[in-house]
CSV table of C-alpha atoms in Angstrom, one decimal:
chain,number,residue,atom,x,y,z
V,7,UNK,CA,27.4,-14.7,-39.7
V,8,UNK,CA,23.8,-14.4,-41.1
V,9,UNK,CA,21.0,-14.3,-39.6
V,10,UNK,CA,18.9,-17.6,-39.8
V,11,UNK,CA,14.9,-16.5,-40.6
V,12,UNK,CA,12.5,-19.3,-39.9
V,13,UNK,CA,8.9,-20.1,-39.2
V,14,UNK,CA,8.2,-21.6,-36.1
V,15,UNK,CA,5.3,-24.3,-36.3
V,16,UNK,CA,4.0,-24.1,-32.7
V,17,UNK,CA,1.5,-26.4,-31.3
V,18,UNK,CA,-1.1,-26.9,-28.2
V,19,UNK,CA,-0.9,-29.6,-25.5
V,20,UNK,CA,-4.6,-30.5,-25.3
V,21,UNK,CA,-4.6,-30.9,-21.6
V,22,UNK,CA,-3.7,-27.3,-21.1
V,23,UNK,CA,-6.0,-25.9,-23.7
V,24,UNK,CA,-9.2,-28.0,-21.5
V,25,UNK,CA,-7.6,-26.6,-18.3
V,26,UNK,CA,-7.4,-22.9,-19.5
V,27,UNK,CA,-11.4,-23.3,-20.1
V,28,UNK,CA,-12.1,-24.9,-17.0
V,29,UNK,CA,-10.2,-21.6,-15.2
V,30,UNK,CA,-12.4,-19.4,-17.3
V,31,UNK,CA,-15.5,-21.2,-16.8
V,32,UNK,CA,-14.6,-21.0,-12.7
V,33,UNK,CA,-14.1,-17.2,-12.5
V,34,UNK,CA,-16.8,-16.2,-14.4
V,35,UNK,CA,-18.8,-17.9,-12.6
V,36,UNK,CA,-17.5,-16.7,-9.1
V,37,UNK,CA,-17.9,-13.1,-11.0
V,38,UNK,CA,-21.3,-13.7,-11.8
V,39,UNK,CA,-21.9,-14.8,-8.4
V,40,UNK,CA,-20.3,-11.8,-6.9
V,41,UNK,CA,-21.9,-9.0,-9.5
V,42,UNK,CA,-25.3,-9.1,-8.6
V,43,UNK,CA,-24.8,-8.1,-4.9
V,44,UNK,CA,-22.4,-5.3,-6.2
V,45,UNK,CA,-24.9,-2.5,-5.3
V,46,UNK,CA,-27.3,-3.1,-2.6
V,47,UNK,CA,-30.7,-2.2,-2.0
V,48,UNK,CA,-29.6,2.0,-1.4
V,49,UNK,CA,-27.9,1.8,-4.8
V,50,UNK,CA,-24.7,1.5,-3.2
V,51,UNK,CA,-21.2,0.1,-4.5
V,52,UNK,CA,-20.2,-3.0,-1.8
V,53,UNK,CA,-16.7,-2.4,-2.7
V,54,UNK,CA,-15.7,-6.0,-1.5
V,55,UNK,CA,-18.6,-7.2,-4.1
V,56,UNK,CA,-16.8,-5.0,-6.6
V,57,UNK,CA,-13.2,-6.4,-6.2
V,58,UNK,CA,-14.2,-9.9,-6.3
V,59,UNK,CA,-16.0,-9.9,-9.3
V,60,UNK,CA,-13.5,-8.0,-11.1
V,61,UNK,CA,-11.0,-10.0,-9.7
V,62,UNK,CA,-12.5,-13.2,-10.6
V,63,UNK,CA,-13.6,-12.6,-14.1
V,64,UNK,CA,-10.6,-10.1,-15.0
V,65,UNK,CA,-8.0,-12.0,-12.6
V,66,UNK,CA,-8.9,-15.6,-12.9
V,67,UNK,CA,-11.2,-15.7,-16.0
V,68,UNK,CA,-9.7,-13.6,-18.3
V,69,UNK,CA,-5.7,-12.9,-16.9
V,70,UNK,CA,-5.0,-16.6,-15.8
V,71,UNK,CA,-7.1,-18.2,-18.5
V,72,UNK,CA,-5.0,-16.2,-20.8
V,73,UNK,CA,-1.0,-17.4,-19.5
V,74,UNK,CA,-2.5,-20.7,-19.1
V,75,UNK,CA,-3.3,-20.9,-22.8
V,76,UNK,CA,0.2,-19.9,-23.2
V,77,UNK,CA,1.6,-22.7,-21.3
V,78,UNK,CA,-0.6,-24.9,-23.7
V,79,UNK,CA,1.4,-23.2,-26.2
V,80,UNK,CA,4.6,-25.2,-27.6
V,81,UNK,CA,6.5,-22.6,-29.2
V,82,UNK,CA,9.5,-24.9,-30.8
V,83,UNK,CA,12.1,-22.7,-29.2
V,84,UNK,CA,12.9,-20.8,-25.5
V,85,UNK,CA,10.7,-18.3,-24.1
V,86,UNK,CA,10.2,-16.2,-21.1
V,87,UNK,CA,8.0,-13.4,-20.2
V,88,UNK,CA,8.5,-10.5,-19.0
V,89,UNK,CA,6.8,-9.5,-15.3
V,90,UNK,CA,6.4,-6.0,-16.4
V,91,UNK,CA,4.1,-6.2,-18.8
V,92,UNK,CA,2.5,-9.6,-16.9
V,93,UNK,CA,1.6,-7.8,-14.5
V,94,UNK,CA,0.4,-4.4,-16.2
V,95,UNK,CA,-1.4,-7.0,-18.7
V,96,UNK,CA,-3.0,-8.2,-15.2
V,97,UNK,CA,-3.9,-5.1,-14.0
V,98,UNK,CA,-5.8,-3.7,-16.9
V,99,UNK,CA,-8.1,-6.5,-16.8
V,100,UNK,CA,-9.8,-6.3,-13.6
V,101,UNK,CA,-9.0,-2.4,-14.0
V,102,UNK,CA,-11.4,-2.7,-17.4
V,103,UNK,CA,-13.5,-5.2,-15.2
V,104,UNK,CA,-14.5,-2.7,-12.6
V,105,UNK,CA,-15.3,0.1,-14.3
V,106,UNK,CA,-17.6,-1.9,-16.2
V,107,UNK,CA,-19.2,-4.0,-13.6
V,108,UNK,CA,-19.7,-0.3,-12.0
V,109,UNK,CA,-21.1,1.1,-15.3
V,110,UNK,CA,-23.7,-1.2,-16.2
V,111,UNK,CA,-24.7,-2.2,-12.7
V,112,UNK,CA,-25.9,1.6,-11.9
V,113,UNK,CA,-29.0,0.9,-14.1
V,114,UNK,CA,-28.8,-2.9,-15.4
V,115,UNK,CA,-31.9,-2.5,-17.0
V,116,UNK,CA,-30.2,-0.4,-19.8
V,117,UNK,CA,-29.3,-1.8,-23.0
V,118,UNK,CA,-27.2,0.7,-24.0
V,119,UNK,CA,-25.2,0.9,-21.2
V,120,UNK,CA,-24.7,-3.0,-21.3
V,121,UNK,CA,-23.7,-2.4,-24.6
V,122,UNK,CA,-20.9,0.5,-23.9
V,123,UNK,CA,-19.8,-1.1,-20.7
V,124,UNK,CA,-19.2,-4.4,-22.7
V,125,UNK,CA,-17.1,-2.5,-25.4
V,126,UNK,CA,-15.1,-0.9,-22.9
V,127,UNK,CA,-14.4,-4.4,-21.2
V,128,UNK,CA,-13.9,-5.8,-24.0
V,129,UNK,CA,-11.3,-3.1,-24.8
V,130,UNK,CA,-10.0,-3.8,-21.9
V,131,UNK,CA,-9.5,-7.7,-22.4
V,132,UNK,CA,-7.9,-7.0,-26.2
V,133,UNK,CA,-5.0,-4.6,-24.4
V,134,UNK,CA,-4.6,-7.3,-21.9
V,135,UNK,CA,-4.1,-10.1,-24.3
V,136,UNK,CA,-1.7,-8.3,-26.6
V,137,UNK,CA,0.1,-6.4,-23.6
V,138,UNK,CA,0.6,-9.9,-22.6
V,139,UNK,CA,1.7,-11.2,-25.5
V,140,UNK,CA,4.4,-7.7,-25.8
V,141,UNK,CA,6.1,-9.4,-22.7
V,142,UNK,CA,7.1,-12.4,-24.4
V,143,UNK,CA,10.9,-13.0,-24.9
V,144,UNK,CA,12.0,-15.3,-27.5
V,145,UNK,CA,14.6,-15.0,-30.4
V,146,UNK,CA,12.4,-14.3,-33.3
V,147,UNK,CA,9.8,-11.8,-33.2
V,148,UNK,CA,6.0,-11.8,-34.3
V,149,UNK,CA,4.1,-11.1,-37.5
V,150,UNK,CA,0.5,-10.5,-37.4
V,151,UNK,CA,-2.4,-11.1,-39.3
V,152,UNK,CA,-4.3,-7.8,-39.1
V,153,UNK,CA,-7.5,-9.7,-39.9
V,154,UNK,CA,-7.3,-12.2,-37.0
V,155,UNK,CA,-6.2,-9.4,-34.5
V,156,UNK,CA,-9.4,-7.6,-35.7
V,157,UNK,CA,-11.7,-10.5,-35.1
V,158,UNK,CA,-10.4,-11.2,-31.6
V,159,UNK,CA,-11.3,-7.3,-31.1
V,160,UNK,CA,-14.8,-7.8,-32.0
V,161,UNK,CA,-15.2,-11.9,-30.1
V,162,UNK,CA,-13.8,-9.9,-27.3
V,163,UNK,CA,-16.4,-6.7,-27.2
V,164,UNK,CA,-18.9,-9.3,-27.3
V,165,UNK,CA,-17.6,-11.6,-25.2
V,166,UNK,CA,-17.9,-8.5,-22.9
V,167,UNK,CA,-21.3,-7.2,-23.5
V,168,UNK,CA,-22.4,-11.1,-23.2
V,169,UNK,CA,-20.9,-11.5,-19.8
V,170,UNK,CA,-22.1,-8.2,-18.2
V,171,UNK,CA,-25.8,-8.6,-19.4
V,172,UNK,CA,-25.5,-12.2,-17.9
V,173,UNK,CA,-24.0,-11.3,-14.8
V,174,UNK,CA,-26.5,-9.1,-13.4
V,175,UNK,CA,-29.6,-11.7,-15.0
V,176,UNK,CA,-28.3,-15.4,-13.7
V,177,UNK,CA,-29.9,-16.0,-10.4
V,178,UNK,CA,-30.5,-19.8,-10.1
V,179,UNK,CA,-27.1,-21.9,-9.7
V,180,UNK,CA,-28.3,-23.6,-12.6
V,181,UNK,CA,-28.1,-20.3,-14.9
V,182,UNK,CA,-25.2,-19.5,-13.3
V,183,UNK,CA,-23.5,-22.3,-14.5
V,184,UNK,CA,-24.9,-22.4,-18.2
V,185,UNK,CA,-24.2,-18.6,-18.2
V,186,UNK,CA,-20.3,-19.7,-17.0
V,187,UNK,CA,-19.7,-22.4,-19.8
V,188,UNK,CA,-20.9,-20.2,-22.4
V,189,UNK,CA,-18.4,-17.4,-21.3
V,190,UNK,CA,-15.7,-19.7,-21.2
V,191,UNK,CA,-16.0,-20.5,-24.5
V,192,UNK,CA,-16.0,-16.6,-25.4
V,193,UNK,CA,-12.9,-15.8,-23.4
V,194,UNK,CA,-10.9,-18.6,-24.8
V,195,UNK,CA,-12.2,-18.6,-28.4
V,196,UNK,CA,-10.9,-14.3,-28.0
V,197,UNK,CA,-7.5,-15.6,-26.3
V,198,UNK,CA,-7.1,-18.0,-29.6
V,199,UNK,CA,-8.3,-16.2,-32.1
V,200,UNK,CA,-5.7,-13.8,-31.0
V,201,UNK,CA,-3.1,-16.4,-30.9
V,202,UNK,CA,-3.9,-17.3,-34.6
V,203,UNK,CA,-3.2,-13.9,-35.6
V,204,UNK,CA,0.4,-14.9,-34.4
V,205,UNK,CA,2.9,-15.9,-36.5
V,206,UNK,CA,6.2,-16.4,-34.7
V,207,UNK,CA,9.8,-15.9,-36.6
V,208,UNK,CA,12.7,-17.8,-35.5
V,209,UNK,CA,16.0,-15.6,-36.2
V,210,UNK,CA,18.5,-17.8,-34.2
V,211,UNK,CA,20.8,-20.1,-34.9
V,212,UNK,CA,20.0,-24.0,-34.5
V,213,UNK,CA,22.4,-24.2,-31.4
V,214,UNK,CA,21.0,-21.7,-30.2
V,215,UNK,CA,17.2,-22.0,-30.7
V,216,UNK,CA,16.0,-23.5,-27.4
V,217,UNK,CA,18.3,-20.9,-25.0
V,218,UNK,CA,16.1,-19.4,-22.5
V,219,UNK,CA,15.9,-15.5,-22.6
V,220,UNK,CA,17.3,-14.0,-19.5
V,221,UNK,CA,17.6,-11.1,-17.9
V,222,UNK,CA,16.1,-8.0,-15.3
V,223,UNK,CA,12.5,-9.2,-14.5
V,224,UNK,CA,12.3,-12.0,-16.9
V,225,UNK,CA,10.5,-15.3,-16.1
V,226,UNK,CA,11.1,-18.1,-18.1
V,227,UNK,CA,8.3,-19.9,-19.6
V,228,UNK,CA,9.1,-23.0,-17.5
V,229,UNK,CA,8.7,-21.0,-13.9
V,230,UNK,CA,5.5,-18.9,-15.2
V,231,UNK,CA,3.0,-21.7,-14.1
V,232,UNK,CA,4.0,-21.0,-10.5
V,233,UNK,CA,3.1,-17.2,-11.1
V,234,UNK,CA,0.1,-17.8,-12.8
V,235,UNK,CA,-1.2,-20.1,-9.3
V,236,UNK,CA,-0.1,-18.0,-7.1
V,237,UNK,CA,-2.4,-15.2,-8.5
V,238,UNK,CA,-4.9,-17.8,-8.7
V,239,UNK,CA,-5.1,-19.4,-5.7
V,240,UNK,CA,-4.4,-15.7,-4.2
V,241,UNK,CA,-8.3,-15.2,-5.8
V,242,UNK,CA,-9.4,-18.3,-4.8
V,243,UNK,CA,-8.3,-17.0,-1.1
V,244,UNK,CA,-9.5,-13.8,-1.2
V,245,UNK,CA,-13.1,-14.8,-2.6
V,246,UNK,CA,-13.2,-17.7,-0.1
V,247,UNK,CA,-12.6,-15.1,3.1
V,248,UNK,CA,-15.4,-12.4,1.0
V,249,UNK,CA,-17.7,-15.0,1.3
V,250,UNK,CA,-17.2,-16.4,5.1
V,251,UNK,CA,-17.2,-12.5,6.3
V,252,UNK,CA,-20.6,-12.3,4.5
V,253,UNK,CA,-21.9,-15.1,6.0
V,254,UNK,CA,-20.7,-13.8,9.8
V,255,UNK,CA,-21.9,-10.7,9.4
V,256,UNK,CA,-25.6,-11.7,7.7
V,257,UNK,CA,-25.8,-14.0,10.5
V,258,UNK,CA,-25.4,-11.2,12.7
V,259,UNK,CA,-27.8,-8.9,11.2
V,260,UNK,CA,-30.5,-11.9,11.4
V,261,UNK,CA,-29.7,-12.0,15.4
């Protein structure tokens, strides 16, 4: 039998697409609210500071802004994802985010090291977008547009370079907040920029179009929200106990 080659002609479900932003708005804002105590007054890396900023802008902002874009996404057949490269796509964005954060916040004054840190971390948030979209199972497969995958290269290195000079410059909740908005929109205009450099290929037959991919370490597309919240509200947890130990422990040093 012949294999059946068609377009698919996905679409977005609105809701999701406003929720994904909302999610990138919150972690970059808990990132930018963790970054600036990062070093402390000796120059010194607070590593809890460290991990929740990375964690929050390369977990939640970036990582779960990212899968929850792809629940947005109505592909017109069954999908699934694979949890290898989930979670390797996970890990090299708060991986990218630290090292940056790091980086720039040694000497936040420099420009240039703003500007390299924010090409590294946007690096970093390109591999985990298209690692990410690697561990997608679906029968059809992917054609790109080299020109869109470009462009979500460059949104994403200044998306990057954007954030990191913010993070260490928004003070006032106010700024905080602004400074949040405006990286949401960066990190989702990179995820779906990205996305319209996707064009997904169909190769199966009608009957068998909307079968769900199985197999070792798959997920299917249905049960991936409750992995994307875990890791989220796993962030939310950890950020929320970062901050309560601060407060014991500042209330101690003021006694």
């Amino acid at each position: 039998m012949n294999e059946v080659v068609e377009l698919s002609e996905p679409y977005y479900q609105l809701n999701l697409v406003v929720f994904s932003y909302v999610i990138s708005v919150a972690g970059s804002f808990l990132a930018l609210t963790s970054a600036r105590k990062i070093r402390n007054s000796r120059n010194e890396i607070s590593a809890i500071n460290l991990l929740v900023a990375s964690t929050a802008l390369g977990g939640m902002g970036v990582w779960a802004m990212h899968f929850t874009g792809m629940l947005a996404l109505n592909l017109g057949m069954g999908s699934a994802y694979s949890v290898l490269e989930t979670v390797l796509s996970l890990v090299a964005s708060m991986g990218a985010t630290a090292v940056a954060f790091t980086y720039v916040s040694k000497d936040v004054s420099s420009g240039v090291r703003v500007l390299l840190g924010g090409v590294f971390l946007g690096l970093g948030i390109t591999v985990m977008h298209y690692l990410g979209m690697s561990g997608m199972r679906f029968p059809g497969y992917i054609e790109w547009s080299w020109l869109f995958v470009v462009l979500s290269v460059i949104i994403a290195i200044i998306a990057a370079s954007v954030a990191l000079w913010l993070a260490f410059r928004t003070k006032s909740l106010v700024l905080r907040w602004t400074a949040s908005g405006i990286m949401g929109v960066a990190v989702c205009s990179m995820h779906y920029t990205g996305m319209a450099a996707a064009e997904f290929v169909c190769t199966a037959l009608p009957v068998d179009r909307f079968a769900i991919p199985k197999g070792f370490m798959i997920v299917s597309a249905i049960d991936l929200p409750m992995l994307t919240a875990g890791v989220s509200i796993g962030i939310l947890v950890l950020i929320a106990y970062e901050q309560a130990l601060q407060r014991i422990f500042s209330n101690k040093t003021v006694k």
